[in-house]
Each structure stands twice: as structure tokens, then as C-alpha cells.
mmCIF file of C-alpha atoms and ligand atoms in Angstrom:
data_model
loop_
_atom_site.group_PDB
_atom_site.id
_atom_site.type_symbol
_atom_site.label_atom_id
_atom_site.label_comp_id
_atom_site.label_asym_id
_atom_site.label_seq_id
_atom_site.Cartn_x
_atom_site.Cartn_y
_atom_site.Cartn_z
ATOM 1 C CA MET A 1344 -11.179 4.167 -26.029
ATOM 2 C CA THR A 1345 -11.578 4.638 -22.735
ATOM 3 C CA ASP A 1346 -8.493 6.604 -21.205
ATOM 4 C CA ASN A 1347 -8.178 4.794 -17.888
ATOM 5 C CA LEU A 1348 -7.448 1.573 -19.791
ATOM 6 C CA SER A 1349 -3.805 0.874 -19.915
ATOM 7 C CA ALA A 1350 -2.445 -0.026 -23.356
ATOM 8 C CA PRO A 1351 -0.059 -3.027 -23.132
ATOM 9 C CA LEU A 1352 2.225 -1.393 -25.699
ATOM 10 C CA ALA A 1353 3.791 1.910 -25.441
ATOM 11 C CA LEU A 1354 6.060 4.218 -27.793
ATOM 12 C CA HIS A 1355 8.607 5.870 -25.482
ATOM 13 C CA LEU A 1356 9.176 9.089 -27.257
ATOM 14 C CA ASP A 1357 12.264 11.093 -26.280
ATOM 15 C CA GLY A 1358 11.575 14.781 -26.353
ATOM 16 C CA ALA A 1359 15.087 15.707 -25.522
ATOM 17 C CA ALA A 1360 16.570 13.611 -28.328
ATOM 18 C CA LEU A 1361 14.118 15.041 -30.780
ATOM 19 C CA ARG A 1362 15.012 18.588 -29.846
ATOM 20 C CA ALA A 1363 18.646 17.528 -30.185
ATOM 21 C CA ASN A 1364 18.455 16.392 -33.648
ATOM 22 C CA TRP A 1365 16.785 19.607 -34.656
ATOM 23 C CA ASN A 1366 19.567 21.559 -33.073
ATOM 24 C CA TRP A 1367 22.029 19.661 -34.896
ATOM 25 C CA LEU A 1368 20.262 19.880 -38.276
ATOM 26 C CA ALA A 1369 19.734 23.528 -37.521
ATOM 27 C CA ARG A 1370 23.531 23.844 -37.304
ATOM 28 C CA GLN A 1371 24.320 21.686 -40.431
ATOM 29 C CA SER A 1372 21.885 24.164 -42.150
ATOM 30 C CA GLY A 1373 24.391 26.993 -41.552
ATOM 31 C CA LYS A 1374 22.853 30.363 -42.215
ATOM 32 C CA ALA A 1375 19.433 28.907 -43.445
ATOM 33 C CA GLN A 1376 16.614 28.557 -40.961
ATOM 34 C CA CYS A 1377 15.938 25.003 -40.214
ATOM 35 C CA GLY A 1378 12.157 23.953 -40.600
ATOM 36 C CA ALA A 1379 10.580 20.622 -39.899
ATOM 37 C CA ALA A 1380 8.169 17.914 -41.795
ATOM 38 C CA ILE A 1381 5.620 16.959 -39.427
ATOM 39 C CA LYS A 1382 3.266 15.342 -42.000
ATOM 40 C CA ALA A 1383 1.874 11.936 -41.531
ATOM 41 C CA ASN A 1384 0.989 12.872 -37.850
ATOM 42 C CA GLY A 1385 4.718 13.839 -37.197
ATOM 43 C CA TYR A 1386 5.938 10.568 -38.935
ATOM 44 C CA GLY A 1387 3.605 8.531 -36.607
ATOM 45 C CA LEU A 1388 4.977 10.355 -33.182
ATOM 46 C CA GLY A 1389 1.837 12.709 -32.828
ATOM 47 C CA ALA A 1390 2.234 16.095 -34.781
ATOM 48 C CA ARG A 1391 0.939 18.220 -31.802
ATOM 49 C CA GLU A 1392 3.629 16.777 -29.599
ATOM 50 C CA VAL A 1393 6.265 17.007 -32.044
ATOM 51 C CA LEU A 1394 5.231 20.898 -32.798
ATOM 52 C CA ARG A 1395 5.305 21.616 -29.303
ATOM 53 C CA HIS A 1396 8.878 20.226 -28.912
ATOM 54 C CA LEU A 1397 10.132 21.971 -31.882
ATOM 55 C CA LEU A 1398 8.499 25.315 -30.859
ATOM 56 C CA ASP A 1399 10.437 24.962 -27.788
ATOM 57 C CA ALA A 1400 13.813 24.318 -29.703
ATOM 58 C CA GLY A 1401 13.316 27.469 -31.920
ATOM 59 C CA CYS A 1402 11.660 25.744 -35.061
ATOM 60 C CA ARG A 1403 9.518 28.360 -36.712
ATOM 61 C CA ASP A 1404 8.837 26.543 -40.068
ATOM 62 C CA PHE A 1405 6.445 23.460 -40.395
ATOM 63 C CA PHE A 1406 5.289 21.547 -43.069
ATOM 64 C CA VAL A 1407 2.274 19.078 -43.195
ATOM 65 C CA ALA A 1408 0.825 17.246 -46.516
ATOM 66 C CA THR A 1409 -2.794 18.316 -46.006
ATOM 67 C CA TRP A 1410 -5.515 20.740 -44.750
ATOM 68 C CA ALA A 1411 -6.648 18.094 -42.340
ATOM 69 C CA GLU A 1412 -3.432 17.840 -40.979
ATOM 70 C CA ALA A 1413 -2.855 21.714 -40.801
ATOM 71 C CA ALA A 1414 -6.301 21.827 -38.976
ATOM 72 C CA GLU A 1415 -4.987 19.290 -36.310
ATOM 73 C CA VAL A 1416 -1.610 21.701 -35.385
ATOM 74 C CA LEU A 1417 -2.949 25.086 -36.064
ATOM 75 C CA PRO A 1418 -4.363 25.666 -32.605
ATOM 76 C CA ASP A 1419 -0.565 25.061 -31.404
ATOM 77 C CA LEU A 1420 1.132 26.973 -34.054
ATOM 78 C CA ASN A 1421 1.905 30.003 -31.683
ATOM 79 C CA GLY A 1422 2.509 32.352 -35.004
ATOM 80 C CA ALA A 1423 4.901 29.866 -36.320
ATOM 81 C CA SER A 1424 4.636 29.384 -40.387
ATOM 82 C CA LEU A 1425 2.828 26.292 -41.577
ATOM 83 C CA SER A 1426 2.893 25.072 -45.220
ATOM 84 C CA VAL A 1427 0.806 22.588 -46.841
ATOM 85 C CA LEU A 1428 2.732 20.516 -49.173
ATOM 86 C CA HIS A 1429 -0.191 19.300 -51.593
ATOM 87 C CA GLY A 1430 -1.156 22.482 -52.247
ATOM 88 C CA VAL A 1431 -5.049 23.571 -52.279
ATOM 89 C CA ARG A 1432 -7.936 21.932 -54.042
ATOM 90 C CA ASP A 1433 -11.697 23.576 -54.600
ATOM 91 C CA GLU A 1434 -12.639 21.632 -51.593
ATOM 92 C CA ASP A 1435 -9.721 23.240 -49.490
ATOM 93 C CA LEU A 1436 -10.243 26.910 -50.423
ATOM 94 C CA ASP A 1437 -12.827 27.773 -47.744
ATOM 95 C CA PHE A 1438 -10.564 26.623 -44.978
ATOM 96 C CA ALA A 1439 -7.567 27.762 -46.550
ATOM 97 C CA LEU A 1440 -8.569 31.315 -46.734
ATOM 98 C CA ARG A 1441 -9.551 31.476 -43.446
ATOM 99 C CA THR A 1442 -6.165 30.166 -41.897
ATOM 100 C CA PRO A 1443 -2.798 31.532 -41.330
ATOM 101 C CA ALA A 1444 -1.184 28.261 -43.184
ATOM 102 C CA ARG A 1445 -0.086 28.628 -46.707
ATOM 103 C CA PRO A 1446 -0.557 26.287 -49.511
ATOM 104 C CA VAL A 1447 2.642 25.237 -51.546
ATOM 105 C CA LEU A 1448 0.980 25.542 -55.230
ATOM 106 C CA ASN A 1449 1.990 22.631 -57.328
ATOM 107 C CA SER A 1450 0.282 22.948 -60.712
ATOM 108 C CA ALA A 1451 -0.680 25.670 -62.844
ATOM 109 C CA GLU A 1452 -4.585 24.658 -61.901
ATOM 110 C CA GLN A 1453 -3.597 25.163 -58.212
ATOM 111 C CA VAL A 1454 -1.772 28.719 -58.987
ATOM 112 C CA ALA A 1455 -4.857 29.853 -60.793
ATOM 113 C CA ARG A 1456 -7.330 28.696 -58.359
ATOM 114 C CA TRP A 1457 -5.085 30.658 -55.526
ATOM 115 C CA LYS A 1458 -5.017 33.952 -57.908
ATOM 116 C CA ARG A 1459 -8.860 33.811 -58.457
ATOM 117 C CA SER A 1460 -9.757 33.537 -54.472
ATOM 118 C CA GLY A 1461 -7.351 36.326 -54.087
ATOM 119 C CA GLY A 1462 -5.562 34.021 -51.484
ATOM 120 C CA GLY A 1463 -2.558 36.121 -50.036
ATOM 121 C CA PRO A 1464 0.838 34.565 -49.201
ATOM 122 C CA CYS A 1465 1.860 31.047 -50.636
ATOM 123 C CA ASP A 1466 4.364 28.880 -51.414
ATOM 124 C CA VAL A 1467 5.472 27.270 -54.783
ATOM 125 C CA MET A 1468 6.990 24.039 -55.514
ATOM 126 C CA ILE A 1469 8.889 23.584 -58.694
ATOM 127 C CA ASP A 1470 9.737 20.034 -60.183
ATOM 128 C CA THR A 1471 13.532 20.032 -60.840
ATOM 129 C CA GLY A 1472 13.693 16.594 -61.672
ATOM 130 C CA MET A 1473 11.792 14.237 -59.524
ATOM 131 C CA ASN A 1474 8.580 14.080 -61.543
ATOM 132 C CA ARG A 1475 6.378 14.398 -58.482
ATOM 133 C CA LEU A 1476 4.347 17.195 -57.249
ATOM 134 C CA GLY A 1477 5.600 20.869 -58.649
ATOM 135 C CA LEU A 1478 5.642 22.990 -61.668
ATOM 136 C CA ARG A 1479 8.047 22.100 -64.420
ATOM 137 C CA ALA A 1480 11.330 24.167 -64.122
ATOM 138 C CA ASP A 1481 11.797 23.739 -67.769
ATOM 139 C CA ASP A 1482 8.581 25.343 -69.115
ATOM 140 C CA LEU A 1483 7.800 27.890 -66.417
ATOM 141 C CA ALA A 1484 6.241 30.759 -68.175
ATOM 142 C CA PRO A 1485 7.450 33.882 -66.256
ATOM 143 C CA SER A 1486 3.663 35.245 -66.298
ATOM 144 C CA LEU A 1487 2.335 32.155 -64.564
ATOM 145 C CA LEU A 1488 3.710 33.237 -61.151
ATOM 146 C CA GLU A 1489 3.159 36.894 -61.640
ATOM 147 C CA GLY A 1490 0.809 38.437 -58.984
ATOM 148 C CA LEU A 1491 1.581 35.924 -56.547
ATOM 149 C CA GLU A 1492 2.971 36.624 -53.065
ATOM 150 C CA ILE A 1493 5.460 33.942 -52.630
ATOM 151 C CA GLU A 1494 6.962 33.376 -49.356
ATOM 152 C CA THR A 1495 9.142 30.274 -50.322
ATOM 153 C CA LEU A 1496 10.050 28.871 -53.716
ATOM 154 C CA CYS A 1497 10.544 25.076 -52.924
ATOM 155 C CA SER A 1498 11.736 22.192 -54.804
ATOM 156 C CA HIS A 1499 12.424 18.757 -53.558
ATOM 157 C CA LEU A 1500 15.364 16.062 -53.998
ATOM 158 C CA ALA A 1501 14.962 12.631 -55.251
ATOM 159 C CA CYS A 1502 18.218 11.058 -54.615
ATOM 160 C CA ALA A 1503 19.608 13.079 -51.503
ATOM 161 C CA ASP A 1504 20.247 9.888 -49.595
ATOM 162 C CA GLU A 1505 22.474 8.759 -52.392
ATOM 163 C CA ASP A 1506 25.441 9.801 -54.491
ATOM 164 C CA HIS A 1507 23.432 10.242 -57.286
ATOM 165 C CA ALA A 1508 23.947 12.626 -60.420
ATOM 166 C CA LEU A 1509 20.781 14.059 -60.167
ATOM 167 C CA ASN A 1510 21.554 15.721 -56.954
ATOM 168 C CA ALA A 1511 23.954 18.345 -58.848
ATOM 169 C CA LEU A 1512 21.565 18.692 -61.584
ATOM 170 C CA GLN A 1513 18.782 19.507 -59.460
ATOM 171 C CA LEU A 1514 20.931 22.147 -57.429
ATOM 172 C CA ALA A 1515 21.810 23.548 -60.489
ATOM 173 C CA THR A 1516 18.606 23.941 -61.772
ATOM 174 C CA PHE A 1517 17.145 25.348 -58.485
ATOM 175 C CA SER A 1518 19.931 27.879 -58.449
ATOM 176 C CA ALA A 1519 19.316 28.967 -61.739
ATOM 177 C CA LEU A 1520 15.335 29.362 -60.831
ATOM 178 C CA THR A 1521 16.411 31.504 -57.693
ATOM 179 C CA ARG A 1522 17.501 34.110 -60.015
ATOM 180 C CA ARG A 1523 14.389 34.055 -62.127
ATOM 181 C CA VAL A 1524 11.714 33.866 -59.905
ATOM 182 C CA SER A 1525 11.328 36.327 -56.833
ATOM 183 C CA ALA A 1526 10.341 34.891 -53.711
ATOM 184 C CA ARG A 1527 11.118 35.891 -49.922
ATOM 185 C CA ARG A 1528 12.790 32.568 -49.585
ATOM 186 C CA TYR A 1529 14.088 29.546 -51.319
ATOM 187 C CA SER A 1530 14.087 25.937 -49.815
ATOM 188 C CA LEU A 1531 15.439 22.722 -51.405
ATOM 189 C CA ALA A 1532 16.869 20.489 -48.768
ATOM 190 C CA ASN A 1533 15.141 17.781 -46.930
ATOM 191 C CA SER A 1534 17.234 15.715 -44.234
ATOM 192 C CA ALA A 1535 19.602 14.063 -46.533
ATOM 193 C CA GLY A 1536 19.794 17.251 -48.591
ATOM 194 C CA ILE A 1537 21.042 19.321 -45.545
ATOM 195 C CA LEU A 1538 24.049 16.420 -45.585
ATOM 196 C CA LEU A 1539 24.930 17.017 -49.007
ATOM 197 C CA GLY A 1540 26.575 20.431 -47.983
ATOM 198 C CA ALA A 1541 25.959 24.431 -47.657
ATOM 199 C CA ASP A 1542 25.326 24.911 -51.379
ATOM 200 C CA PHE A 1543 22.123 22.927 -50.792
ATOM 201 C CA ALA A 1544 20.765 24.885 -47.835
ATOM 202 C CA PHE A 1545 19.628 28.155 -49.356
ATOM 203 C CA ASP A 1546 17.235 29.925 -46.866
ATOM 204 C CA LEU A 1547 15.301 27.348 -45.448
ATOM 205 C CA THR A 1548 15.763 23.556 -44.943
ATOM 206 C CA ARG A 1549 12.871 21.121 -44.252
ATOM 207 C CA PRO A 1550 14.220 18.042 -42.624
ATOM 208 C CA GLY A 1551 11.577 15.109 -41.503
ATOM 209 C CA LEU A 1552 13.016 11.600 -41.166
ATOM 210 C CA ALA A 1553 16.452 12.708 -39.186
ATOM 211 C CA LEU A 1554 14.280 14.556 -36.602
ATOM 212 C CA TYR A 1555 12.880 11.519 -35.560
ATOM 213 C CA GLY A 1556 16.177 9.589 -35.504
ATOM 214 C CA GLY A 1557 16.475 8.453 -39.096
ATOM 215 C CA LEU A 1558 19.883 8.299 -40.684
ATOM 216 C CA PRO A 1559 19.539 9.852 -44.159
ATOM 217 C CA ARG A 1560 23.379 9.385 -44.819
ATOM 218 C CA PRO A 1561 25.987 7.648 -43.149
ATOM 219 C CA ALA A 1562 27.595 10.800 -42.171
ATOM 220 C CA ALA A 1563 25.124 11.717 -39.432
ATOM 221 C CA SER A 1564 25.669 8.460 -37.677
ATOM 222 C CA GLU A 1565 27.275 9.982 -34.645
ATOM 223 C CA HIS A 1566 24.777 12.947 -34.385
ATOM 224 C CA ILE A 1567 21.264 11.396 -34.862
ATOM 225 C CA LYS A 1568 19.758 10.148 -31.499
ATOM 226 C CA GLN A 1569 16.973 7.605 -31.330
ATOM 227 C CA VAL A 1570 13.591 9.148 -30.610
ATOM 228 C CA VAL A 1571 11.264 6.177 -30.892
ATOM 229 C CA ARG A 1572 11.478 3.315 -28.876
ATOM 230 C CA PRO A 1573 8.487 0.712 -28.874
ATOM 231 C CA HIS A 1574 7.740 -1.345 -25.679
ATOM 232 C CA ALA A 1575 5.462 -4.208 -25.434
ATOM 233 C CA GLN A 1576 4.114 -6.265 -22.424
ATOM 234 C CA ILE A 1577 4.640 -9.927 -22.245
ATOM 235 C CA LEU A 1578 1.076 -11.630 -22.125
ATOM 236 C CA GLN A 1579 2.855 -15.260 -21.514
ATOM 237 C CA ARG A 1580 5.742 -17.049 -20.585
ATOM 238 C CA ARG A 1581 5.787 -20.526 -21.795
ATOM 239 C CA GLU A 1582 8.096 -23.570 -22.247
ATOM 240 C CA ILE A 1583 8.725 -24.945 -25.587
ATOM 241 C CA ARG A 1584 10.034 -28.715 -25.715
ATOM 242 C CA ARG A 1585 12.659 -29.997 -28.294
ATOM 243 C CA GLY A 1586 11.086 -30.559 -31.557
ATOM 244 C CA GLU A 1587 8.115 -28.665 -31.281
ATOM 245 C CA THR A 1588 7.284 -25.447 -33.220
ATOM 246 C CA VAL A 1589 6.225 -21.944 -32.752
ATOM 247 C CA GLY A 1590 3.570 -19.927 -34.393
ATOM 248 C CA TYR A 1591 1.569 -19.944 -37.683
ATOM 249 C CA GLY A 1592 3.172 -21.976 -40.283
ATOM 250 C CA ALA A 1593 5.186 -23.981 -37.666
ATOM 251 C CA THR A 1594 8.247 -22.191 -39.338
ATOM 252 C CA PHE A 1595 10.470 -22.288 -36.175
ATOM 253 C CA THR A 1596 11.401 -25.872 -34.790
ATOM 254 C CA ALA A 1597 13.042 -25.737 -31.150
ATOM 255 C CA ASP A 1598 16.250 -28.120 -31.373
ATOM 256 C CA ARG A 1599 16.715 -27.939 -27.561
ATOM 257 C CA PRO A 1600 14.400 -26.905 -24.775
ATOM 258 C CA ILE A 1601 13.801 -23.172 -24.737
ATOM 259 C CA GLU A 1602 11.588 -20.584 -22.981
ATOM 260 C CA ALA A 1603 9.689 -18.295 -24.811
ATOM 261 C CA ALA A 1604 7.614 -14.912 -23.924
ATOM 262 C CA VAL A 1605 4.367 -14.302 -26.044
ATOM 263 C CA VAL A 1606 4.392 -10.379 -26.457
ATOM 264 C CA ASN A 1607 1.855 -8.027 -27.208
ATOM 265 C CA LEU A 1608 2.826 -6.629 -30.450
ATOM 266 C CA GLY A 1609 2.204 -7.601 -33.992
ATOM 267 C CA TYR A 1610 1.825 -6.556 -37.726
ATOM 268 C CA ALA A 1611 -1.236 -4.705 -36.833
ATOM 269 C CA ASP A 1612 1.001 -2.426 -34.911
ATOM 270 C CA GLY A 1613 3.265 -1.892 -37.851
ATOM 271 C CA TYR A 1614 5.820 -4.532 -36.467
ATOM 272 C CA LEU A 1615 5.551 -6.463 -39.804
ATOM 273 C CA ARG A 1616 6.327 -10.003 -40.795
ATOM 274 C CA ALA A 1617 9.464 -8.887 -42.505
ATOM 275 C CA PHE A 1618 11.054 -9.187 -38.821
ATOM 276 C CA ALA A 1619 10.898 -12.694 -38.540
ATOM 277 C CA GLY A 1620 14.304 -14.459 -38.280
ATOM 278 C CA SER A 1621 16.247 -10.961 -37.718
ATOM 279 C CA GLY A 1622 14.249 -8.572 -35.239
ATOM 280 C CA ALA A 1623 14.477 -8.799 -31.417
ATOM 281 C CA MET A 1624 13.598 -7.512 -28.275
ATOM 282 C CA LEU A 1625 15.723 -6.022 -25.651
ATOM 283 C CA LYS A 1626 15.941 -6.335 -21.884
ATOM 284 C CA ASP A 1627 18.718 -4.643 -20.041
ATOM 285 C CA GLY A 1628 21.522 -5.044 -22.648
ATOM 286 C CA LEU A 1629 20.279 -8.746 -23.376
ATOM 287 C CA ARG A 1630 19.018 -9.263 -26.925
ATOM 288 C CA LEU A 1631 15.978 -11.597 -27.340
ATOM 289 C CA PRO A 1632 15.639 -13.163 -30.962
ATOM 290 C CA LEU A 1633 12.098 -13.684 -32.519
ATOM 291 C CA LEU A 1634 10.843 -17.211 -32.888
ATOM 292 C CA GLY A 1635 8.731 -17.965 -35.846
ATOM 293 C CA ARG A 1636 6.293 -15.567 -37.533
ATOM 294 C CA VAL A 1637 4.961 -12.182 -36.393
ATOM 295 C CA SER A 1638 1.024 -12.543 -35.838
ATOM 296 C CA MET A 1639 -1.378 -9.771 -36.052
ATOM 297 C CA ASP A 1640 -1.131 -9.052 -32.478
ATOM 298 C CA LEU A 1641 1.595 -11.100 -31.158
ATOM 299 C CA THR A 1642 5.332 -11.964 -31.498
ATOM 300 C CA VAL A 1643 6.960 -14.636 -29.595
ATOM 301 C CA VAL A 1644 10.794 -14.152 -28.535
ATOM 302 C CA ASP A 1645 13.205 -16.306 -26.945
ATOM 303 C CA VAL A 1646 13.732 -15.709 -23.264
ATOM 304 C CA THR A 1647 15.810 -18.734 -22.331
ATOM 305 C CA LEU A 1648 18.495 -16.613 -21.269
ATOM 306 C CA ALA A 1649 16.304 -13.926 -18.998
ATOM 307 C CA PRO A 1650 14.699 -16.504 -16.517
ATOM 308 C CA GLU A 1651 13.702 -13.503 -14.476
ATOM 309 C CA LEU A 1652 11.131 -12.399 -16.891
ATOM 310 C CA ARG A 1653 7.627 -13.090 -16.456
ATOM 311 C CA GLU A 1654 3.904 -12.273 -17.692
ATOM 312 C CA GLY A 1655 3.374 -8.541 -17.077
ATOM 313 C CA ASP A 1656 7.007 -7.530 -17.700
ATOM 314 C CA TRP A 1657 7.913 -4.884 -20.515
ATOM 315 C CA LEU A 1658 10.325 -5.724 -23.262
ATOM 316 C CA GLU A 1659 11.774 -2.818 -25.671
ATOM 317 C CA VAL A 1660 11.640 -3.612 -29.365
ATOM 318 C CA GLU A 1661 14.832 -3.163 -31.223
ATOM 319 C CA TYR A 1662 14.018 -0.448 -33.516
ATOM 320 C CA ASP A 1663 16.654 2.047 -33.849
ATOM 321 C CA LEU A 1664 16.019 2.807 -37.234
ATOM 322 C CA PRO A 1665 18.954 1.943 -39.471
ATOM 323 C CA THR A 1666 19.192 -1.487 -37.789
ATOM 324 C CA ALA A 1667 15.612 -2.187 -38.042
ATOM 325 C CA SER A 1668 15.406 -1.024 -41.534
ATOM 326 C CA ALA A 1669 18.437 -3.522 -42.338
ATOM 327 C CA GLN A 1670 16.616 -6.281 -40.513
ATOM 328 C CA SER A 1671 13.265 -5.918 -42.304
ATOM 329 C CA GLY A 1672 14.254 -4.554 -45.666
ATOM 330 C CA LEU A 1673 11.458 -1.757 -44.889
ATOM 331 C CA SER A 1674 12.516 1.996 -45.103
ATOM 332 C CA GLN A 1675 13.146 4.288 -42.037
ATOM 333 C CA TYR A 1676 10.058 5.966 -43.313
ATOM 334 C CA GLU A 1677 7.852 3.398 -43.313
ATOM 335 C CA LEU A 1678 8.900 2.004 -39.976
ATOM 336 C CA LEU A 1679 7.969 5.284 -38.576
ATOM 337 C CA THR A 1680 4.858 5.825 -40.239
ATOM 338 C CA GLY A 1681 3.831 2.229 -39.972
ATOM 339 C CA LEU A 1682 3.504 2.458 -36.150
ATOM 340 C CA GLY A 1683 -0.113 1.959 -35.379
ATOM 341 C CA ARG A 1684 -2.803 3.354 -32.988
ATOM 342 C CA ARG A 1685 -2.548 0.808 -30.346
ATOM 343 C CA PHE A 1686 0.514 2.154 -29.014
ATOM 344 C CA GLU A 1687 0.366 4.598 -26.252
ATOM 345 C CA ARG A 1688 2.591 7.629 -27.223
ATOM 346 C CA ARG A 1689 4.435 8.453 -23.892
ATOM 347 C CA TRP A 1690 6.894 11.344 -24.061
ATOM 348 C CA ILE A 1691 9.661 10.763 -22.175
ATOM 349 C CA GLU A 1692 11.878 13.771 -20.681
ATOM 350 C CA GLN A 1693 15.237 13.247 -19.601
HETATM 351 C C1 PLP B 850 8.643 14.683 -46.536
HETATM 352 C C2 PLP B 850 9.325 16.037 -47.228
HETATM 353 C C3 PLP B 850 10.311 16.667 -46.639
HETATM 354 C C4 PLP B 850 11.075 15.838 -45.523
HETATM 355 O O1 PLP B 850 11.618 14.907 -45.900
HETATM 356 P P1 PLP B 850 12.946 13.890 -45.093
HETATM 357 O O2 PLP B 850 13.374 13.013 -46.134
HETATM 358 O O3 PLP B 850 12.015 12.892 -44.393
HETATM 359 O O4 PLP B 850 13.838 14.449 -44.364
HETATM 360 C C5 PLP B 850 10.805 17.747 -47.135
HETATM 361 N N1 PLP B 850 10.176 18.217 -48.230
HETATM 362 C C6 PLP B 850 9.009 17.623 -48.853
HETATM 363 C C7 PLP B 850 8.573 18.408 -50.145
HETATM 364 C C8 PLP B 850 8.558 16.611 -48.355
HETATM 365 O O5 PLP B 850 7.560 15.873 -48.916
#
């Protein structure tokens, strides 16, 4: 892309809100250090920029999924700690051994690979009931981890955003492990886990979602600030006559004359068809509902109540994550990570 071409859609990213969310989560983490999950390109915001803001806030522990993601942020790491959640494959070893990032070893094969390579400090993931990545807690042979230099022993909660029996069970299993497996630090809680209480914090917490404005549990609603605000430009204003329909499938019929704006945003940008009938755009406190289906690159909104709006004006997309999730049925995670490449990511400092 040529960088002097201005994009007709932008993500306004609030750096102060991001840092404030981290600060609040750090306080909720009590004595534990508070890290940050910046995988999936910082949940879609841009990993390098997220890293820069959180380093400023005082964060020193970061998590990515893969070594390709690690490579992207390593130049800006400034001595902070970086863990690679998916561990280390044969294909990664060469790079992994040359960088200060640590693999989170997830399987006996990964443990053996790291030992054979003489790899140095690492993290280890133990599965305490989620049955996703990690060594099984219940048949962990003491000899398996012998000889490893374990910086952080991790486990991950399956249901921390709900009141589920698995939370207490995973906590008990992990607590028992901390007495059996020696590591410099222990880490269990994601965003929602932090809100389950001090018992879940151990030495290091690993929030992702809540940093970016997601609400992991209702208790955080007054403290977590919206970080991501999509904005899109109006390409055309048009009149729709009574009885006419709008968009693919002619799913909306005007029962009166209305004024519509055709906006440069669509499902190819991550604004999915699930928003039809429930989503809206915002202008100076006015809520402008969607008309008809969302197309690949375009969405139509009702601007009858905003006569001043015209071609070239910008609208904010209603996208505070709990609301947008309720509207669309998409998870707050999907709403963030689905935001496409056509948005210009613009950090706003207030
Ligand atoms: C993604 C992830 C996190 C962050 O989870 P959130 O729910 O976004 O706070 C923490 N730990 C692990 C292992 C993860 O994969």
C-alpha cells in the first residue's frame, strides 16, 4: 500500500485507556506481577504499539502465540520478558535459541526437544482440566521436567468468565502443582481469572481481553475502558422512497421516506453480517441504525435524524465490546481479532 493514500476507515486506539486498563488489572492482581497477552497482533490492535504503551505503563511480561509473532516485537522489547505460548517446534529451534524469548513447553516432545538443544530458561504449561495445550497434571512424571530451567510454570483456566465448578478444581490442581514442581514463578489467571480473586493470581497474571476493553466478568464493568473505536467514512447520502428496499436480499423495506448513508465498512473488515438489524453507527450522541444487510465493503445506515451528515463525513461504529457482542452474538475476542487490515490504526493520546 502507498502510505500517502488515506484510508476511508480507521481504528481510533486510545493509548491512555489501554494503559489505564493495565493499571487497574495490575492492582487487581495484588502482589502478583501483571503481564499482557499480545498474541494475534495484540488482539488486532497492533502488537508493537500495544507493547510500547504497556512498557510505558510498567508491564514487563508479554505473551505471544508463535515465533513469528515474537520476531515482530523482539526489537522493541527493551529487556522485558517474552513467552511463546505454542512452545517450540523443530522448525522454530534455530530462531528460538538465538533470541531472549522463552518457549512455553506444552508436551513431552517439546520438553525433550528443548533439553536436547540445551535451550536455557523456559516456561512450562500444565493442563489442569481444559484439555487444550499443556502437559497433563495428573500423570506428570517428576523426572520429565528435571534439568529444565523453569522461569514460569503456567496453567490456563477454561471457564473463568463463568461461575463454573472447574474454576475451583483447576485452582486446587494448580496449587498442588506449585508444591511439587519448582519454578521461579507460577501463573494461572487470564483477564477473567484475575477477577476470580486473589487466590488465582499467584506470581504473575496474563490478561489479554480486558486490556483491550473487553469485559471478562460483570464485576469489571465500571473499571474497564473502551480502547478500540472503529470509524468509517460516508461514501454517499441517498434518499429512499416509501416501499423501496435496501441492499442484498432486499431485507429492509422503507415504510416511510428515509435518508440513508452508505458507509465504507463491511464484513471484509470484520464487521460481520451478524450486525444486521442490531448494529448502529454513532454521531454526536445520535444512534444511527443499520438498514438491511452488511455487504463485503459497505454498510447502509439510517441518517434521517442527522440532516447535516454528508458524503465524506465520518461515523463512529457502535463497538463497545459487551454491547457489540450482545448485538452480533460474536465473542468479544472475535470482535477484536476480526478487525481487518483495511483499517488505518490510529493511536489517539488524550
Ligand atoms: C490468550 C491467553 C491469555 C489471555 O486471555 P484473556 O482471556 O484474553 O485475558 C492468557 N493465557 C493464555 C495461555 C492464553 O492463551
